[in-house]
Short mmCIF file of C-alpha atoms and ligand atoms in Angstrom, two decimals:
data_model
loop_
_atom_site.label_atom_id
_atom_site.label_comp_id
_atom_site.label_asym_id
_atom_site.label_seq_id
_atom_site.Cartn_x
_atom_site.Cartn_y
_atom_site.Cartn_z
CA MET A 293 -1.75 5.43 18.15
CA ASP A 294 1.68 5.29 19.70
CA VAL A 295 1.18 6.46 23.29
CA ALA A 296 4.64 8.01 23.56
CA ASP A 297 4.34 11.76 24.25
CA ARG A 298 0.56 11.46 24.54
CA VAL A 299 -1.59 12.60 27.46
CA ALA A 300 -3.80 9.85 28.86
CA VAL A 301 -6.56 9.61 31.46
CA VAL A 302 -7.45 6.31 33.11
CA THR A 303 -10.56 5.99 35.27
CA GLY A 304 -10.54 3.20 37.81
CA GLY A 305 -6.78 3.78 37.76
CA ALA A 306 -6.18 2.97 41.42
CA SER A 307 -6.49 -0.79 41.07
CA GLY A 308 -6.44 -3.79 38.77
CA ILE A 309 -6.59 -3.22 35.03
CA GLY A 310 -6.66 0.59 35.40
CA ARG A 311 -3.58 0.64 37.60
CA ALA A 312 -1.66 -1.66 35.27
CA LEU A 313 -2.73 0.43 32.28
CA SER A 314 -1.68 3.69 33.97
CA LEU A 315 1.77 2.26 34.68
CA ALA A 316 2.09 0.79 31.18
CA LEU A 317 1.16 4.10 29.54
CA ALA A 318 3.78 5.89 31.63
CA ASP A 319 6.40 3.22 30.90
CA ARG A 320 5.71 3.63 27.14
CA GLY A 321 6.58 7.33 27.38
CA ALA A 322 3.21 9.05 27.86
CA ALA A 323 3.70 12.79 28.40
CA GLY A 324 1.25 12.65 31.29
CA VAL A 325 -1.06 10.12 32.93
CA VAL A 326 -4.08 11.19 34.97
CA VAL A 327 -5.11 8.49 37.42
CA ALA A 328 -8.77 9.04 38.32
CA ASP A 329 -10.61 6.90 40.84
CA ALA A 330 -13.24 7.00 43.56
CA ASP A 331 -10.43 5.73 45.78
CA GLY A 332 -8.46 8.98 46.03
CA PRO A 333 -5.57 7.64 48.13
CA GLY A 334 -5.31 4.63 45.82
CA ALA A 335 -5.10 6.92 42.80
CA ALA A 336 -2.46 9.04 44.53
CA ALA A 337 -0.39 5.93 45.26
CA VAL A 338 -0.40 4.95 41.57
CA ALA A 339 0.50 8.51 40.53
CA ASP A 340 3.39 8.40 43.03
CA GLU A 341 4.51 5.07 41.59
CA ILE A 342 4.61 6.63 38.11
CA GLY A 343 6.52 9.61 39.46
CA ALA A 344 9.05 7.32 41.14
CA ARG A 345 9.68 5.68 37.74
CA GLY A 346 10.35 9.07 36.19
CA GLY A 347 6.94 9.62 34.61
CA ARG A 348 4.52 12.53 34.97
CA ALA A 349 1.21 11.76 36.63
CA LEU A 350 -1.65 13.44 38.43
CA ALA A 351 -4.18 11.77 40.72
CA VAL A 352 -7.80 12.96 40.75
CA ALA A 353 -10.46 11.63 43.13
CA ALA A 354 -13.65 11.20 41.11
CA ASP A 355 -16.85 9.19 41.11
CA VAL A 356 -17.40 8.44 37.41
CA SER A 357 -21.14 7.99 37.96
CA ILE A 358 -21.32 11.77 38.57
CA GLU A 359 -21.02 13.84 35.39
CA GLY A 360 -19.52 16.81 37.27
CA ASP A 361 -16.70 14.60 38.53
CA VAL A 362 -15.90 13.36 35.01
CA LEU A 363 -15.93 16.94 33.69
CA ALA A 364 -13.58 17.90 36.54
CA VAL A 365 -11.18 15.08 35.59
CA ALA A 366 -11.07 16.43 32.03
CA ALA A 367 -10.61 20.02 33.23
CA ARG A 368 -7.80 19.07 35.65
CA THR A 369 -6.07 17.16 32.84
CA HIS A 370 -6.25 20.16 30.49
CA GLU A 371 -4.88 22.41 33.27
CA ALA A 372 -1.99 20.07 34.07
CA PHE A 373 -1.05 18.78 30.61
CA GLY A 374 -2.83 21.01 28.07
CA ARG A 375 -4.83 18.32 26.27
CA ILE A 376 -6.29 14.80 26.38
CA ASP A 377 -5.15 12.39 23.67
CA VAL A 378 -6.44 9.12 25.17
CA PHE A 379 -9.30 8.73 27.63
CA CYS A 380 -9.57 5.23 29.08
CA SER A 381 -13.03 4.93 30.63
CA ASN A 382 -12.29 1.84 32.63
CA ALA A 383 -13.94 1.97 36.08
CA GLY A 384 -16.63 -0.66 36.53
CA ILE A 385 -18.35 -2.87 39.07
CA ILE A 386 -20.13 -6.20 39.16
CA VAL A 387 -23.37 -7.14 40.90
CA ALA A 388 -24.26 -10.81 41.19
CA GLY A 389 -27.78 -12.08 40.64
CA GLY A 390 -30.63 -11.96 38.16
CA VAL A 391 -33.76 -9.90 37.63
CA GLU A 392 -34.44 -10.09 41.37
CA VAL A 393 -31.52 -7.70 42.06
CA HIS A 394 -32.84 -4.55 43.76
CA ASP A 395 -33.51 -1.53 41.54
CA ASP A 396 -31.00 0.53 43.54
CA ALA A 397 -28.22 -1.92 42.66
CA TRP A 398 -29.33 -1.97 39.00
CA ALA A 399 -29.22 1.84 38.98
CA ARG A 400 -25.75 1.91 40.55
CA ILE A 401 -24.20 -0.56 38.11
CA TRP A 402 -25.90 1.19 35.17
CA ALA A 403 -24.47 4.54 36.30
CA ILE A 404 -20.93 3.18 36.68
CA ASN A 405 -20.76 0.65 33.82
CA VAL A 406 -22.65 2.62 31.16
CA GLN A 407 -23.45 6.24 32.01
CA SER A 408 -19.83 6.97 33.00
CA HIS A 409 -18.80 6.27 29.39
CA VAL A 410 -21.50 8.68 28.14
CA TYR A 411 -20.09 11.33 30.50
CA ALA A 412 -16.54 10.59 29.32
CA ALA A 413 -17.52 11.01 25.68
CA ARG A 414 -19.38 14.26 26.43
CA ALA A 415 -16.39 15.57 28.38
CA VAL A 416 -13.69 14.88 25.80
CA LEU A 417 -15.33 14.89 22.36
CA PRO A 418 -15.63 18.69 21.88
CA ALA A 419 -11.88 19.30 22.25
CA MET A 420 -10.96 16.11 20.37
CA LEU A 421 -13.27 16.98 17.46
CA ALA A 422 -11.88 20.52 17.37
CA SER A 423 -8.32 19.20 17.14
CA GLY A 424 -9.30 16.48 14.65
CA GLU A 425 -8.01 13.57 16.71
CA GLY A 426 -8.49 11.69 19.96
CA TYR A 427 -8.83 8.21 21.35
CA LEU A 428 -11.52 6.76 23.61
CA VAL A 429 -10.95 3.37 25.20
CA ILE A 430 -14.00 1.84 26.86
CA THR A 431 -13.49 -1.11 29.17
CA ALA A 432 -16.44 -3.45 28.67
CA SER A 433 -15.89 -7.20 29.08
CA ALA A 434 -16.26 -10.47 27.20
CA ALA A 435 -19.61 -10.43 29.05
CA GLY A 436 -20.57 -7.54 26.76
CA LEU A 437 -20.08 -9.69 23.66
CA LEU A 438 -21.32 -12.99 25.10
CA THR A 439 -22.97 -13.12 28.54
CA GLN A 440 -22.13 -13.37 32.25
CA LEU A 441 -23.35 -16.53 33.93
CA GLY A 442 -24.85 -15.58 37.30
CA SER A 443 -25.00 -11.82 36.74
CA ALA A 444 -27.72 -10.25 34.64
CA PRO A 445 -26.73 -6.67 35.65
CA TYR A 446 -23.15 -7.24 34.50
CA ALA A 447 -24.13 -8.90 31.19
CA VAL A 448 -26.68 -6.18 30.39
CA THR A 449 -24.53 -3.17 31.28
CA LYS A 450 -21.46 -4.54 29.49
CA HIS A 451 -23.52 -5.16 26.33
CA ALA A 452 -24.65 -1.53 26.59
CA ALA A 453 -21.03 -0.39 26.95
CA VAL A 454 -20.06 -2.30 23.78
CA ALA A 455 -23.05 -0.78 21.96
CA LEU A 456 -22.01 2.73 22.99
CA ALA A 457 -18.40 2.13 21.93
CA GLU A 458 -19.58 0.88 18.51
CA TRP A 459 -21.89 3.86 18.10
CA LEU A 460 -19.11 6.31 18.93
CA ALA A 461 -16.71 4.55 16.54
CA ILE A 462 -19.25 4.74 13.70
CA THR A 463 -20.44 8.27 14.40
CA TYR A 464 -17.07 9.98 14.95
CA GLY A 465 -14.61 7.69 13.15
CA GLY A 466 -14.71 9.91 10.08
CA GLN A 467 -13.69 12.92 12.17
CA GLY A 468 -10.44 11.55 13.56
CA ILE A 469 -11.84 9.94 16.71
CA ARG A 470 -10.56 6.42 17.41
CA VAL A 471 -12.44 4.08 19.72
CA SER A 472 -11.38 0.76 21.22
CA CYS A 473 -13.44 -1.54 23.37
CA LEU A 474 -11.59 -3.76 25.84
CA CYS A 475 -13.33 -7.11 26.38
CA PRO A 476 -11.37 -9.48 28.62
CA GLN A 477 -12.59 -12.62 30.32
CA ALA A 478 -11.34 -13.27 33.87
CA VAL A 479 -8.52 -11.09 35.19
CA THR A 480 -6.95 -11.20 38.65
CA THR A 481 -8.04 -7.88 40.22
CA ASN A 482 -9.96 -6.48 43.20
CA LEU A 483 -13.26 -6.27 41.29
CA GLY A 484 -15.28 -8.19 43.91
CA ALA A 485 -14.09 -6.11 46.85
CA THR A 486 -14.32 -2.71 45.14
CA SER A 487 -17.78 -3.50 43.82
CA LEU A 488 -18.98 -4.25 47.36
CA ARG A 489 -17.51 -0.93 48.50
CA GLU A 490 -19.14 1.01 45.66
CA LEU A 491 -22.53 -0.46 46.55
CA ALA A 492 -22.07 0.05 50.30
CA ASP A 493 -20.96 3.68 49.80
CA VAL A 494 -24.38 4.53 48.41
CA GLY A 495 -26.22 2.49 51.03
CA ILE A 496 -26.90 -0.62 48.97
CA ALA A 497 -26.50 -3.79 51.00
CA ALA A 498 -24.70 -6.77 49.45
CA GLY A 499 -27.86 -8.81 50.03
CA SER A 500 -29.70 -6.70 47.47
CA GLY A 501 -27.46 -8.13 44.81
CA GLY A 502 -23.79 -7.84 45.64
CA PRO A 503 -20.74 -9.36 44.06
CA ALA A 504 -19.37 -12.63 45.29
CA PRO A 505 -16.52 -11.74 47.63
CA ARG A 506 -13.77 -13.38 45.67
CA GLN A 507 -10.76 -11.51 44.43
CA GLY A 508 -10.11 -11.60 40.74
CA ALA A 509 -13.02 -13.76 39.85
CA ILE A 510 -16.22 -13.05 38.02
CA PRO A 511 -19.04 -13.92 40.40
CA SER A 512 -22.08 -15.93 39.69
CA ARG A 513 -24.93 -16.69 42.08
CA ASP A 514 -23.06 -19.83 43.00
CA ALA A 515 -19.84 -18.34 44.36
CA GLY A 516 -18.18 -21.72 44.04
CA SER A 517 -18.64 -21.76 40.29
CA VAL A 518 -16.69 -18.52 39.96
CA SER A 519 -13.21 -19.96 39.79
CA ARG A 520 -14.49 -22.90 37.76
CA GLN A 521 -15.92 -20.51 35.17
CA ALA A 522 -12.73 -18.45 35.17
CA SER A 523 -10.64 -21.56 34.70
CA VAL A 524 -12.37 -22.41 31.40
CA ASP A 525 -10.04 -20.12 29.44
CA GLY A 526 -7.60 -19.07 32.15
CA VAL A 527 -7.22 -16.00 34.32
CA LEU A 528 -4.91 -13.23 33.07
CA THR A 529 -3.00 -10.72 35.17
CA ALA A 530 -3.82 -7.02 34.89
CA ASP A 531 -0.32 -6.45 33.47
CA GLN A 532 -1.04 -8.88 30.62
CA VAL A 533 -4.27 -7.02 29.87
CA ALA A 534 -2.41 -3.68 29.87
CA VAL A 535 0.02 -5.03 27.24
CA SER A 536 -2.96 -6.04 25.08
CA VAL A 537 -4.38 -2.52 25.38
CA ILE A 538 -1.10 -0.86 24.39
CA ASP A 539 -0.90 -3.23 21.37
CA GLY A 540 -4.56 -2.57 20.49
CA LEU A 541 -3.98 1.19 20.61
CA ALA A 542 -0.92 0.87 18.38
CA ALA A 543 -2.98 -1.11 15.86
CA GLU A 544 -6.04 1.14 16.38
CA ARG A 545 -8.14 -2.01 16.66
CA PHE A 546 -11.72 -1.57 17.84
CA LEU A 547 -12.01 -4.83 19.77
CA ILE A 548 -9.20 -5.57 22.20
CA LEU A 549 -9.45 -9.23 23.22
CA PRO A 550 -6.78 -10.28 25.72
CA HIS A 551 -8.37 -13.77 25.67
CA PRO A 552 -8.32 -14.53 21.91
CA GLU A 553 -10.90 -17.34 22.33
CA VAL A 554 -13.56 -14.65 22.74
CA ALA A 555 -13.45 -13.89 18.99
CA THR A 556 -14.36 -17.52 18.23
CA TYR A 557 -17.16 -17.53 20.81
CA GLU A 558 -18.58 -14.30 19.42
CA ARG A 559 -18.52 -15.72 15.88
CA ARG A 560 -20.28 -18.90 16.99
CA ARG A 561 -22.91 -16.84 18.81
CA ALA A 562 -23.61 -14.77 15.69
CA GLU A 563 -23.67 -17.82 13.39
CA ASP A 564 -26.30 -19.78 15.29
CA ARG A 565 -27.82 -18.09 18.36
CA ASP A 566 -29.93 -21.10 19.41
CA ARG A 567 -26.97 -23.46 19.25
CA TRP A 568 -24.87 -20.96 21.26
CA LEU A 569 -27.61 -20.58 23.91
CA GLY A 570 -27.76 -24.37 24.22
CA GLY A 571 -24.00 -24.50 24.70
CA MET A 572 -24.16 -21.81 27.40
CA ARG A 573 -26.93 -23.72 29.21
CA ARG A 574 -24.75 -26.84 29.16
CA LEU A 575 -21.74 -24.87 30.45
CA GLN A 576 -23.84 -23.40 33.27
CA ALA A 577 -25.12 -26.86 34.23
CA ARG A 578 -21.61 -28.33 34.08
CA LEU A 579 -20.16 -25.58 36.30
CA ALA A 580 -23.03 -25.96 38.79
CA GLY A 581 -22.46 -29.73 38.82
CA GLU A 582 -18.79 -29.26 39.61
CA GLY A 583 -19.75 -27.56 42.88
N1 LIG B 1183 -11.47 -8.50 36.62
C1 LIG B 1183 -12.08 -9.09 35.62
O1 LIG B 1183 -12.17 -10.33 35.56
C2 LIG B 1183 -12.66 -8.25 34.50
C3 LIG B 1183 -13.02 -8.89 33.30
C4 LIG B 1183 -13.57 -8.12 32.28
C5 LIG B 1183 -13.75 -6.76 32.45
N2 LIG B 1183 -13.40 -6.17 33.62
C6 LIG B 1183 -13.64 -4.72 33.77
O2 LIG B 1183 -12.41 -4.08 33.99
C7 LIG B 1183 -12.67 -2.81 34.62
C8 LIG B 1183 -11.69 -2.61 35.75
O3 LIG B 1183 -11.98 -3.53 36.78
P1 LIG B 1183 -10.87 -4.38 37.55
O4 LIG B 1183 -11.16 -5.81 37.28
O5 LIG B 1183 -9.54 -3.83 37.29
O6 LIG B 1183 -11.34 -4.15 39.05
P2 LIG B 1183 -10.70 -3.34 40.29
O7 LIG B 1183 -11.76 -3.36 41.31
O8 LIG B 1183 -9.37 -3.90 40.64
O9 LIG B 1183 -10.52 -1.88 39.72
C9 LIG B 1183 -11.65 -1.05 39.48
C10 LIG B 1183 -11.35 0.36 39.94
O10 LIG B 1183 -12.48 1.15 39.60
C11 LIG B 1183 -12.74 2.01 40.68
N3 LIG B 1183 -14.14 2.41 40.69
C12 LIG B 1183 -15.24 1.64 40.93
N4 LIG B 1183 -16.34 2.39 40.91
C13 LIG B 1183 -15.94 3.66 40.65
C14 LIG B 1183 -16.62 4.90 40.52
N5 LIG B 1183 -17.95 4.99 40.68
N6 LIG B 1183 -15.89 6.00 40.22
C15 LIG B 1183 -14.55 5.93 40.09
N7 LIG B 1183 -13.84 4.80 40.24
C16 LIG B 1183 -14.54 3.68 40.53
C17 LIG B 1183 -12.39 1.22 41.91
O11 LIG B 1183 -12.12 2.06 43.04
C18 LIG B 1183 -11.15 0.46 41.45
O12 LIG B 1183 -9.97 1.18 41.74
C19 LIG B 1183 -14.13 -2.84 35.03
O13 LIG B 1183 -14.90 -2.10 34.11
C20 LIG B 1183 -14.49 -4.31 34.94
O14 LIG B 1183 -15.86 -4.53 34.72
C21 LIG B 1183 -12.85 -6.88 34.64
#
């Protein structure tokens, strides 16, 4: 899909990948961009930025873990622009730790990283199916195809997000619905800080399984291994990821892999799971040793 003259919604649009994607959609001639985020002022700032560049944008404050908020985003978009052509369900958080992470933190990351995509699909599919076309973009992660060292909640919820995206693509692909699943490795964003805020806002202390406080890095339990892990294949900017998404939409490709190495890793994982698990154990040990 060429995004020119299309109406797009981006959740998590106030920061990082969502902000870059909102700006890129507007720069490519989108008829309207709705910037939705729990950070209302942040969303408004991005909408203003789009307006200053000559684009049309609307900011909506919304917590994507609440179905009513996601429905309201869709309703406000229809009011302002008449339709939704592309819904980018992008907001997400990370929680460091393993099975010991508190149930409240597991519930919060599940609600934001998985259930929000269910709500997005419920909100937009009826109108998209009625018109015979529409595009859903789900931001998962390379962690959803492989794993996330040091974060079981992130690995598990991102795998679930990939599974949902695949299911939607299979179930509705014959009815004009396109689905892409964005799976980057490390990207320089505010993910650590915003995840801490999202947990704190609902009364979950960082000690119950919070993200490592490092900007742009994917945390593990050993905060020091974060940048080492990221450095394995390099850290992209959010703008680079946004370009990959625009290209992926144009090609209507299901998997959008800003780090192309991920395709090789996924193939190796599928070819020989035990060999791949051994390799991941060695990588984990190597990164821990580098501390
Ligand atoms: N940064 C990375 O290395 C990386 C790698 C792979 C995937 N991702 C994924 O990319 C997506 C975007 O993250 P980012 O890295 O740009 O981080 P970011 O923190 O810069 O942006 C995330 C945005 O989502 C918003 N958000 C968080 N919880 C929300 C909620 N409940 N309701 C509404 N908005 C909410 C935040 O306010 C923030 O503006 C996430 O799904 C993340 O898991 C990030």
